[in-house]
Amino acid sequence: MTDTERAPGFDELHILWISEGMSCDGDTVAVTAAGQPPIEDVVNGLVPGLPTVHLHNKVLSPTLGGEEFLAPFRAAARGDLEPFILVIEGSIPNENINGDGYWTSFGNDPDTGEPLTLNWWIDNLAPRAWAVVAAGTCATYGGIHAMAGNPTGCMGLADYLGWDFRSTGELPIVNVPGCPVQPDNFMETLTWVLYHAAGTAPPPPLDELLRPQWLFGRTVHEGCDRAGYYEQGDFGEDYNSPKCQVKIGCWGPVVNCNVPKRGWMGGLGGCPNVGGICIACTMPGFPDKFMPFMDMPPGASLSSVAVKPYGAFIRRMRGITNRTANREPRWRHNRDKLTSGYNPRWRP
């Protein structure tokens, strides 16, 4: 986008964050640990170039709750508050099959006193939102609550609104998966959306599953500390081993996630980095396609067998080279003759 094409941006906007989907609020809690940038820096106006941000999130709200907290949500639903970014946390149930009850609620209808469902809020807020962001795997693809056998008919936000949904800012839904979401992944993405809202950045590039390309374009395996062991056909047989964990249930070679590369908090942690297998929590097929979690993935048996003879040979050759590299050259000694090969040809 050139300067002449760039739309005028916003100086101020609201973030309406609803975590009343089917969830554990883990994404909100995770985001409080972000450092690139911290959410408090965004809200306090300490990040240069961002609009003034008013955050409405139940965990981080300075209000006492109740109607005081709900006021901006109600105003936005009436069309009296804009522009705003809608953040949804938690999977979206199918309220068409709730019988005489409801699966979720967020405040009550002031006229009837009946609970207002998450679906009601999405129906009334998403069409008015300048951008819509799904935080965590439950909101992006359904997650735990959408697994086989669930009675709620849960789904991700794009399944509910449609994969071709566009906000008033002409943006598709922005999906940032993770169970919970990696805090810096979410805040980096939200900051990009805010810069775009300010008119100083293009839209964030998303893949076909609406994930930020620069964060989910590589696999866990490609950034894993243990990947070299896989190449050498050297696999751990238990959870105490520092070697590749494919044989004990790790799905890293086929999972789009940057956590081993980025760490979890402050660059530290990340599942395989600290001895945990990758259970594919960022993927649309999670959890059903990756269970039972502790069993070796079906493709791993073939790949690990295929790489074993190659890996054993490479490991042996590298061992020989390693021993050679660990020896000093012969001319480093304290004897009375120079043996380094030094040859002063220009002297008589």
mmCIF file of C-alpha atoms in Angstrom:
data_model
loop_
_atom_site.group_PDB
_atom_site.id
_atom_site.type_symbol
_atom_site.label_atom_id
_atom_site.label_comp_id
_atom_site.label_asym_id
_atom_site.label_seq_id
_atom_site.Cartn_x
_atom_site.Cartn_y
_atom_site.Cartn_z
ATOM 1 C CA MET A 1 0.000 0.000 0.000
ATOM 2 C CA THR A 2 1.438 3.357 -1.045
ATOM 3 C CA ASP A 3 1.053 6.645 0.809
ATOM 4 C CA THR A 4 -1.490 7.840 -1.758
ATOM 5 C CA GLU A 5 -3.533 4.622 -1.397
ATOM 6 C CA ARG A 6 -3.384 4.442 2.390
ATOM 7 C CA ALA A 7 -6.734 5.073 4.056
ATOM 8 C CA PRO A 8 -6.864 7.617 6.870
ATOM 9 C CA GLY A 9 -6.402 5.857 10.190
ATOM 10 C CA PHE A 10 -8.029 6.080 13.593
ATOM 11 C CA ASP A 11 -6.607 8.054 16.505
ATOM 12 C CA GLU A 12 -8.677 6.150 19.034
ATOM 13 C CA LEU A 13 -10.539 2.849 19.189
ATOM 14 C CA HIS A 14 -11.975 0.277 21.572
ATOM 15 C CA ILE A 15 -11.153 -3.400 21.987
ATOM 16 C CA LEU A 16 -14.224 -5.373 23.040
ATOM 17 C CA TRP A 17 -12.925 -8.687 24.352
ATOM 18 C CA ILE A 18 -15.517 -11.368 25.095
ATOM 19 C CA SER A 19 -14.239 -14.531 26.779
ATOM 20 C CA GLU A 20 -17.660 -16.033 27.424
ATOM 21 C CA GLY A 21 -17.212 -18.649 24.736
ATOM 22 C CA MET A 22 -16.661 -22.243 25.810
ATOM 23 C CA SER A 23 -13.247 -21.720 27.361
ATOM 24 C CA CYS A 24 -11.170 -21.528 30.527
ATOM 25 C CA ASP A 25 -10.118 -17.860 30.124
ATOM 26 C CA GLY A 26 -6.580 -19.205 29.647
ATOM 27 C CA ASP A 27 -5.931 -16.978 26.643
ATOM 28 C CA THR A 28 -6.604 -13.795 28.624
ATOM 29 C CA VAL A 29 -4.373 -15.040 31.429
ATOM 30 C CA ALA A 30 -1.621 -15.953 28.939
ATOM 31 C CA VAL A 31 -1.726 -12.543 27.261
ATOM 32 C CA THR A 32 -0.966 -10.834 30.595
ATOM 33 C CA ALA A 33 2.511 -12.397 30.267
ATOM 34 C CA ALA A 34 3.231 -10.835 26.860
ATOM 35 C CA GLY A 35 6.381 -8.764 26.456
ATOM 36 C CA GLN A 36 6.505 -7.983 22.722
ATOM 37 C CA PRO A 37 4.714 -5.704 23.423
ATOM 38 C CA PRO A 38 3.145 -5.978 26.885
ATOM 39 C CA ILE A 39 -0.594 -5.389 26.803
ATOM 40 C CA GLU A 40 -0.228 -2.693 29.460
ATOM 41 C CA ASP A 41 2.118 -0.732 27.165
ATOM 42 C CA VAL A 42 -0.506 -0.810 24.401
ATOM 43 C CA VAL A 43 -3.278 0.338 26.744
ATOM 44 C CA ASN A 44 -1.116 3.033 28.343
ATOM 45 C CA GLY A 45 -0.067 4.485 24.994
ATOM 46 C CA LEU A 46 3.613 3.576 25.321
ATOM 47 C CA VAL A 47 3.948 1.986 21.862
ATOM 48 C CA PRO A 48 4.751 4.703 19.288
ATOM 49 C CA GLY A 49 2.334 5.100 16.413
ATOM 50 C CA LEU A 50 -0.619 3.180 17.866
ATOM 51 C CA PRO A 51 -4.063 4.693 18.319
ATOM 52 C CA THR A 52 -5.331 5.362 21.832
ATOM 53 C CA VAL A 53 -6.725 1.994 22.942
ATOM 54 C CA HIS A 54 -9.609 1.415 25.355
ATOM 55 C CA LEU A 55 -9.546 -2.248 26.421
ATOM 56 C CA HIS A 56 -12.695 -3.913 27.758
ATOM 57 C CA ASN A 57 -11.770 -7.334 29.138
ATOM 58 C CA LYS A 58 -13.307 -8.787 32.275
ATOM 59 C CA VAL A 59 -10.000 -9.934 33.779
ATOM 60 C CA LEU A 60 -8.188 -6.665 33.052
ATOM 61 C CA SER A 61 -11.111 -4.273 33.569
ATOM 62 C CA PRO A 62 -10.822 -1.483 36.174
ATOM 63 C CA THR A 63 -14.626 -1.503 36.576
ATOM 64 C CA LEU A 64 -16.544 -3.281 39.305
ATOM 65 C CA GLY A 65 -18.263 -5.427 36.685
ATOM 66 C CA GLY A 66 -21.979 -5.713 36.044
ATOM 67 C CA GLU A 67 -23.659 -3.045 33.951
ATOM 68 C CA GLU A 68 -20.660 -0.722 34.269
ATOM 69 C CA PHE A 69 -18.520 -3.307 32.476
ATOM 70 C CA LEU A 70 -21.231 -4.180 29.949
ATOM 71 C CA ALA A 71 -21.948 -0.554 28.978
ATOM 72 C CA PRO A 72 -19.490 -0.319 26.009
ATOM 73 C CA PHE A 73 -20.622 -3.711 24.696
ATOM 74 C CA ARG A 74 -24.251 -2.623 24.782
ATOM 75 C CA ALA A 75 -23.365 0.698 23.141
ATOM 76 C CA ALA A 76 -21.485 -1.069 20.340
ATOM 77 C CA ALA A 77 -24.405 -3.459 19.773
ATOM 78 C CA ARG A 78 -26.693 -0.420 19.372
ATOM 79 C CA GLY A 79 -24.273 1.182 16.929
ATOM 80 C CA ASP A 80 -23.346 3.957 19.370
ATOM 81 C CA LEU A 81 -19.663 3.020 19.830
ATOM 82 C CA GLU A 82 -17.139 2.804 17.026
ATOM 83 C CA PRO A 83 -14.601 2.006 15.799
ATOM 84 C CA PHE A 84 -13.869 -1.162 17.722
ATOM 85 C CA ILE A 85 -12.000 -4.438 17.401
ATOM 86 C CA LEU A 86 -13.935 -7.489 18.544
ATOM 87 C CA VAL A 87 -11.844 -10.201 20.230
ATOM 88 C CA ILE A 88 -13.537 -13.539 20.849
ATOM 89 C CA GLU A 89 -12.097 -16.080 23.295
ATOM 90 C CA GLY A 90 -13.599 -19.544 23.551
ATOM 91 C CA SER A 91 -15.421 -21.765 21.090
ATOM 92 C CA ILE A 92 -18.864 -20.887 19.797
ATOM 93 C CA PRO A 93 -21.628 -23.359 20.667
ATOM 94 C CA ASN A 94 -24.626 -24.100 18.495
ATOM 95 C CA GLU A 95 -27.465 -22.406 20.336
ATOM 96 C CA ASN A 96 -29.938 -23.916 17.861
ATOM 97 C CA ILE A 97 -29.625 -27.226 19.734
ATOM 98 C CA ASN A 98 -29.674 -25.942 23.322
ATOM 99 C CA GLY A 99 -33.153 -27.237 24.086
ATOM 100 C CA ASP A 100 -34.853 -24.981 26.637
ATOM 101 C CA GLY A 101 -31.599 -23.600 28.000
ATOM 102 C CA TYR A 102 -28.463 -21.918 26.728
ATOM 103 C CA TRP A 103 -24.816 -22.890 26.399
ATOM 104 C CA THR A 104 -23.280 -19.483 27.120
ATOM 105 C CA SER A 105 -24.308 -16.141 28.552
ATOM 106 C CA PHE A 106 -22.862 -12.641 28.752
ATOM 107 C CA GLY A 107 -25.151 -10.260 30.584
ATOM 108 C CA ASN A 108 -28.945 -10.268 30.482
ATOM 109 C CA ASP A 109 -31.476 -8.733 28.150
ATOM 110 C CA PRO A 110 -32.613 -5.555 29.970
ATOM 111 C CA ASP A 111 -36.172 -6.001 28.684
ATOM 112 C CA THR A 112 -36.761 -9.666 29.466
ATOM 113 C CA GLY A 113 -34.073 -10.434 32.050
ATOM 114 C CA GLU A 114 -33.105 -13.512 30.031
ATOM 115 C CA PRO A 115 -29.406 -14.300 29.490
ATOM 116 C CA LEU A 116 -27.827 -13.019 26.264
ATOM 117 C CA THR A 117 -25.768 -15.734 24.594
ATOM 118 C CA LEU A 118 -22.335 -15.344 23.081
ATOM 119 C CA ASN A 119 -23.973 -15.990 19.711
ATOM 120 C CA TRP A 120 -26.306 -13.001 20.202
ATOM 121 C CA TRP A 121 -23.339 -10.752 20.891
ATOM 122 C CA ILE A 122 -21.406 -12.039 17.866
ATOM 123 C CA ASP A 123 -24.452 -11.539 15.652
ATOM 124 C CA ASN A 124 -24.785 -7.936 16.827
ATOM 125 C CA LEU A 125 -21.121 -6.942 17.150
ATOM 126 C CA ALA A 126 -19.224 -8.725 14.355
ATOM 127 C CA PRO A 127 -21.033 -6.923 11.485
ATOM 128 C CA ARG A 128 -20.161 -3.558 13.116
ATOM 129 C CA ALA A 129 -16.559 -4.394 14.107
ATOM 130 C CA TRP A 130 -13.655 -2.777 12.293
ATOM 131 C CA ALA A 131 -11.725 -6.020 12.834
ATOM 132 C CA VAL A 132 -12.518 -9.392 14.364
ATOM 133 C CA VAL A 133 -9.797 -11.429 16.105
ATOM 134 C CA ALA A 134 -10.098 -14.984 17.449
ATOM 135 C CA ALA A 135 -7.820 -15.606 20.435
ATOM 136 C CA GLY A 136 -6.781 -19.203 21.070
ATOM 137 C CA THR A 137 -7.613 -22.536 19.464
ATOM 138 C CA CYS A 138 -11.110 -22.741 20.940
ATOM 139 C CA ALA A 139 -12.126 -19.487 19.239
ATOM 140 C CA THR A 140 -10.237 -20.180 16.010
ATOM 141 C CA TYR A 141 -11.195 -23.801 15.312
ATOM 142 C CA GLY A 142 -13.349 -25.079 18.203
ATOM 143 C CA GLY A 143 -10.626 -26.742 20.266
ATOM 144 C CA ILE A 144 -11.344 -29.037 23.212
ATOM 145 C CA HIS A 145 -15.043 -28.197 23.400
ATOM 146 C CA ALA A 146 -15.611 -29.124 19.753
ATOM 147 C CA MET A 147 -14.131 -32.622 19.999
ATOM 148 C CA ALA A 148 -16.084 -35.708 18.982
ATOM 149 C CA GLY A 149 -18.976 -36.552 21.298
ATOM 150 C CA ASN A 150 -19.538 -33.031 22.585
ATOM 151 C CA PRO A 151 -23.238 -32.136 23.078
ATOM 152 C CA THR A 152 -22.874 -28.416 22.338
ATOM 153 C CA GLY A 153 -22.084 -28.466 18.604
ATOM 154 C CA CYS A 154 -19.129 -26.151 19.270
ATOM 155 C CA MET A 155 -17.179 -24.587 16.419
ATOM 156 C CA GLY A 156 -14.620 -21.906 15.654
ATOM 157 C CA LEU A 157 -15.507 -18.306 14.866
ATOM 158 C CA ALA A 158 -14.934 -18.691 11.116
ATOM 159 C CA ASP A 159 -17.215 -21.746 11.099
ATOM 160 C CA TYR A 160 -19.894 -19.597 12.719
ATOM 161 C CA LEU A 161 -19.504 -16.346 10.760
ATOM 162 C CA GLY A 162 -18.311 -17.950 7.532
ATOM 163 C CA TRP A 163 -14.773 -18.235 6.199
ATOM 164 C CA ASP A 164 -15.443 -15.447 3.730
ATOM 165 C CA PHE A 165 -16.529 -12.997 6.456
ATOM 166 C CA ARG A 166 -15.146 -9.487 6.145
ATOM 167 C CA SER A 167 -15.244 -6.810 8.833
ATOM 168 C CA THR A 168 -16.111 -3.165 8.238
ATOM 169 C CA GLY A 169 -12.364 -2.629 7.869
ATOM 170 C CA GLU A 170 -12.406 -5.164 4.984
ATOM 171 C CA LEU A 171 -10.396 -7.666 7.012
ATOM 172 C CA PRO A 172 -11.029 -11.414 7.287
ATOM 173 C CA ILE A 173 -11.188 -12.932 10.737
ATOM 174 C CA VAL A 174 -7.686 -12.971 12.221
ATOM 175 C CA ASN A 175 -7.021 -16.366 13.825
ATOM 176 C CA VAL A 176 -4.292 -16.681 16.466
ATOM 177 C CA PRO A 177 -4.483 -20.305 17.670
ATOM 178 C CA GLY A 178 -2.845 -21.865 20.723
ATOM 179 C CA CYS A 179 -4.071 -23.667 23.818
ATOM 180 C CA PRO A 180 -3.584 -21.201 25.337
ATOM 181 C CA VAL A 181 -2.392 -18.664 22.782
ATOM 182 C CA GLN A 182 1.323 -17.839 22.967
ATOM 183 C CA PRO A 183 1.217 -14.356 24.536
ATOM 184 C CA ASP A 184 3.676 -12.596 22.228
ATOM 185 C CA ASN A 185 2.110 -14.205 19.161
ATOM 186 C CA PHE A 186 -1.210 -12.660 20.082
ATOM 187 C CA MET A 187 0.095 -9.236 21.069
ATOM 188 C CA GLU A 188 2.339 -8.999 17.993
ATOM 189 C CA THR A 189 -0.655 -9.785 15.781
ATOM 190 C CA LEU A 190 -2.964 -7.394 17.623
ATOM 191 C CA THR A 191 -0.327 -4.655 17.384
ATOM 192 C CA TRP A 192 -0.085 -5.189 13.611
ATOM 193 C CA VAL A 193 -3.889 -4.871 13.372
ATOM 194 C CA LEU A 194 -3.702 -1.667 15.450
ATOM 195 C CA TYR A 195 -1.001 -0.197 13.200
ATOM 196 C CA HIS A 196 -3.224 -1.036 10.240
ATOM 197 C CA ALA A 197 -6.104 0.705 12.019
ATOM 198 C CA ALA A 198 -3.848 3.739 12.478
ATOM 199 C CA GLY A 199 -3.241 3.770 8.718
ATOM 200 C CA THR A 200 0.495 3.142 9.038
ATOM 201 C CA ALA A 201 0.701 -0.547 8.041
ATOM 202 C CA PRO A 202 -0.855 -2.871 5.466
ATOM 203 C CA PRO A 203 -3.233 -5.640 6.583
ATOM 204 C CA PRO A 204 -1.488 -8.530 8.334
ATOM 205 C CA PRO A 205 -0.693 -11.377 5.896
ATOM 206 C CA LEU A 206 -2.778 -14.459 6.700
ATOM 207 C CA ASP A 207 -2.643 -18.025 5.385
ATOM 208 C CA GLU A 208 -5.616 -20.017 4.087
ATOM 209 C CA LEU A 209 -6.613 -20.857 7.662
ATOM 210 C CA LEU A 210 -6.527 -17.129 8.547
ATOM 211 C CA ARG A 211 -3.401 -17.478 10.703
ATOM 212 C CA PRO A 212 -0.587 -14.884 10.624
ATOM 213 C CA GLN A 213 1.808 -16.256 8.002
ATOM 214 C CA TRP A 214 4.984 -15.049 9.696
ATOM 215 C CA LEU A 215 4.100 -16.891 12.911
ATOM 216 C CA PHE A 216 2.606 -20.139 11.612
ATOM 217 C CA GLY A 217 4.465 -20.630 8.348
ATOM 218 C CA ARG A 218 6.931 -23.150 9.823
ATOM 219 C CA THR A 219 6.579 -26.331 11.831
ATOM 220 C CA VAL A 220 7.469 -27.037 15.443
ATOM 221 C CA HIS A 221 10.161 -29.407 14.166
ATOM 222 C CA GLU A 222 11.883 -26.699 12.134
ATOM 223 C CA GLY A 223 12.440 -24.617 15.252
ATOM 224 C CA CYS A 224 12.928 -27.410 17.776
ATOM 225 C CA ASP A 225 16.079 -27.759 19.885
ATOM 226 C CA ARG A 226 15.829 -31.535 19.381
ATOM 227 C CA ALA A 227 15.482 -31.585 15.573
ATOM 228 C CA GLY A 228 19.128 -32.587 15.030
ATOM 229 C CA TYR A 229 18.513 -35.844 16.906
ATOM 230 C CA TYR A 230 15.713 -36.735 14.475
ATOM 231 C CA GLU A 231 18.021 -36.193 11.511
ATOM 232 C CA GLN A 232 20.522 -38.556 13.108
ATOM 233 C CA GLY A 233 17.886 -41.194 13.856
ATOM 234 C CA ASP A 234 18.457 -40.760 17.585
ATOM 235 C CA PHE A 235 15.139 -41.017 19.427
ATOM 236 C CA GLY A 236 14.228 -40.774 23.071
ATOM 237 C CA GLU A 237 12.397 -43.728 24.576
ATOM 238 C CA ASP A 238 11.125 -41.930 27.688
ATOM 239 C CA TYR A 239 10.355 -38.410 28.878
ATOM 240 C CA ASN A 240 13.696 -37.977 30.642
ATOM 241 C CA SER A 241 15.616 -38.096 27.367
ATOM 242 C CA PRO A 242 16.979 -34.922 25.731
ATOM 243 C CA LYS A 243 16.641 -36.558 22.292
ATOM 244 C CA CYS A 244 13.886 -36.370 19.661
ATOM 245 C CA GLN A 245 10.480 -37.204 21.148
ATOM 246 C CA VAL A 246 8.669 -38.415 18.025
ATOM 247 C CA LYS A 247 8.513 -42.001 19.301
ATOM 248 C CA ILE A 248 6.860 -40.947 22.542
ATOM 249 C CA GLY A 249 4.061 -38.958 20.968
ATOM 250 C CA CYS A 250 5.451 -35.691 19.558
ATOM 251 C CA TRP A 251 3.637 -34.319 16.491
ATOM 252 C CA GLY A 252 6.159 -31.529 15.925
ATOM 253 C CA PRO A 253 7.219 -32.436 12.355
ATOM 254 C CA VAL A 254 3.718 -31.701 10.992
ATOM 255 C CA VAL A 255 2.415 -28.954 13.294
ATOM 256 C CA ASN A 256 2.411 -25.258 12.386
ATOM 257 C CA CYS A 257 3.646 -23.473 15.497
ATOM 258 C CA ASN A 258 6.613 -21.292 16.459
ATOM 259 C CA VAL A 259 6.668 -21.912 20.213
ATOM 260 C CA PRO A 260 9.985 -23.854 20.316
ATOM 261 C CA LYS A 261 11.624 -21.022 18.368
ATOM 262 C CA ARG A 262 10.032 -18.197 20.329
ATOM 263 C CA GLY A 263 9.771 -19.740 23.770
ATOM 264 C CA TRP A 264 6.814 -19.142 26.012
ATOM 265 C CA MET A 265 7.629 -16.217 28.310
ATOM 266 C CA GLY A 266 10.622 -13.958 27.814
ATOM 267 C CA GLY A 267 12.048 -16.319 25.190
ATOM 268 C CA LEU A 268 12.091 -19.246 27.627
ATOM 269 C CA GLY A 269 10.134 -22.482 27.546
ATOM 270 C CA GLY A 270 8.144 -23.971 24.701
ATOM 271 C CA CYS A 271 6.841 -27.535 24.921
ATOM 272 C CA PRO A 272 9.659 -29.658 23.386
ATOM 273 C CA ASN A 273 12.310 -27.283 24.767
ATOM 274 C CA VAL A 274 11.357 -28.272 28.312
ATOM 275 C CA GLY A 275 10.627 -31.959 27.728
ATOM 276 C CA GLY A 276 6.990 -31.846 26.653
ATOM 277 C CA ILE A 277 5.731 -33.451 23.461
ATOM 278 C CA CYS A 278 3.896 -31.345 20.880
ATOM 279 C CA ILE A 279 0.211 -32.352 20.976
ATOM 280 C CA ALA A 280 -0.698 -30.068 18.035
ATOM 281 C CA CYS A 281 -2.779 -27.611 20.052
ATOM 282 C CA THR A 282 -2.535 -24.903 17.363
ATOM 283 C CA MET A 283 -4.030 -27.077 14.617
ATOM 284 C CA PRO A 284 -7.605 -27.089 13.258
ATOM 285 C CA GLY A 285 -7.869 -30.857 13.848
ATOM 286 C CA PHE A 286 -6.991 -30.568 17.557
ATOM 287 C CA PRO A 287 -7.661 -32.590 19.643
ATOM 288 C CA ASP A 288 -9.400 -35.395 17.736
ATOM 289 C CA LYS A 289 -6.794 -36.014 15.024
ATOM 290 C CA PHE A 290 -3.907 -36.183 17.499
ATOM 291 C CA MET A 291 -5.195 -38.508 20.201
ATOM 292 C CA PRO A 292 -4.177 -40.505 22.185
ATOM 293 C CA PHE A 293 -1.551 -37.880 22.969
ATOM 294 C CA MET A 294 1.124 -40.194 24.356
ATOM 295 C CA ASP A 295 1.091 -42.617 21.411
ATOM 296 C CA MET A 296 3.584 -42.330 18.569
ATOM 297 C CA PRO A 297 2.004 -40.521 15.590
ATOM 298 C CA PRO A 298 1.132 -42.989 12.809
ATOM 299 C CA GLY A 299 3.479 -41.398 10.275
ATOM 300 C CA ALA A 300 6.356 -41.375 12.743
ATOM 301 C CA SER A 301 6.820 -45.153 12.643
ATOM 302 C CA LEU A 302 7.623 -45.064 8.912
ATOM 303 C CA SER A 303 9.721 -41.893 8.994
ATOM 304 C CA SER A 304 11.728 -42.975 12.034
ATOM 305 C CA VAL A 305 12.475 -46.365 10.463
ATOM 306 C CA ALA A 306 13.446 -44.739 7.153
ATOM 307 C CA VAL A 307 15.795 -42.247 8.775
ATOM 308 C CA LYS A 308 17.428 -44.753 11.115
ATOM 309 C CA PRO A 309 20.123 -46.256 8.793
ATOM 310 C CA TYR A 310 20.912 -42.839 7.311
ATOM 311 C CA GLY A 311 20.945 -41.260 10.762
ATOM 312 C CA ALA A 312 23.164 -43.988 12.227
ATOM 313 C CA PHE A 313 25.712 -43.509 9.413
ATOM 314 C CA ILE A 314 25.650 -39.707 9.706
ATOM 315 C CA ARG A 315 25.933 -39.893 13.486
ATOM 316 C CA ARG A 316 28.984 -42.170 13.213
ATOM 317 C CA MET A 317 30.683 -39.956 10.611
ATOM 318 C CA ARG A 318 30.010 -36.861 12.685
ATOM 319 C CA GLY A 319 31.408 -38.622 15.713
ATOM 320 C CA ILE A 320 34.677 -39.249 13.850
ATOM 321 C CA THR A 321 34.831 -35.628 12.707
ATOM 322 C CA ASN A 322 33.960 -34.460 16.208
ATOM 323 C CA ARG A 323 36.870 -36.375 17.703
ATOM 324 C CA THR A 324 39.194 -34.926 15.035
ATOM 325 C CA ALA A 325 37.909 -31.420 15.685
ATOM 326 C CA ASN A 326 38.549 -31.906 19.406
ATOM 327 C CA ARG A 327 42.289 -32.410 18.849
ATOM 328 C CA GLU A 328 44.731 -29.522 18.590
ATOM 329 C CA PRO A 329 47.090 -29.326 15.573
ATOM 330 C CA ARG A 330 50.416 -31.167 15.989
ATOM 331 C CA TRP A 331 52.555 -28.011 15.839
ATOM 332 C CA ARG A 332 51.265 -26.665 19.137
ATOM 333 C CA HIS A 333 54.094 -27.870 21.409
ATOM 334 C CA ASN A 334 56.969 -26.655 23.555
ATOM 335 C CA ARG A 335 59.810 -28.455 21.790
ATOM 336 C CA ASP A 336 62.899 -26.832 20.218
ATOM 337 C CA LYS A 337 61.789 -27.037 16.596
ATOM 338 C CA LEU A 338 59.090 -25.091 14.710
ATOM 339 C CA THR A 339 56.764 -27.561 12.956
ATOM 340 C CA SER A 340 53.846 -25.347 11.976
ATOM 341 C CA GLY A 341 54.854 -25.237 8.299
ATOM 342 C CA TYR A 342 55.990 -21.621 8.505
ATOM 343 C CA ASN A 343 58.268 -20.958 5.507
ATOM 344 C CA PRO A 344 59.867 -17.481 5.205
ATOM 345 C CA ARG A 345 60.499 -17.675 1.418
ATOM 346 C CA TRP A 346 61.642 -14.082 1.122
ATOM 347 C CA ARG A 347 64.666 -14.573 3.380
ATOM 348 C CA PRO A 348 68.081 -15.797 2.145
#
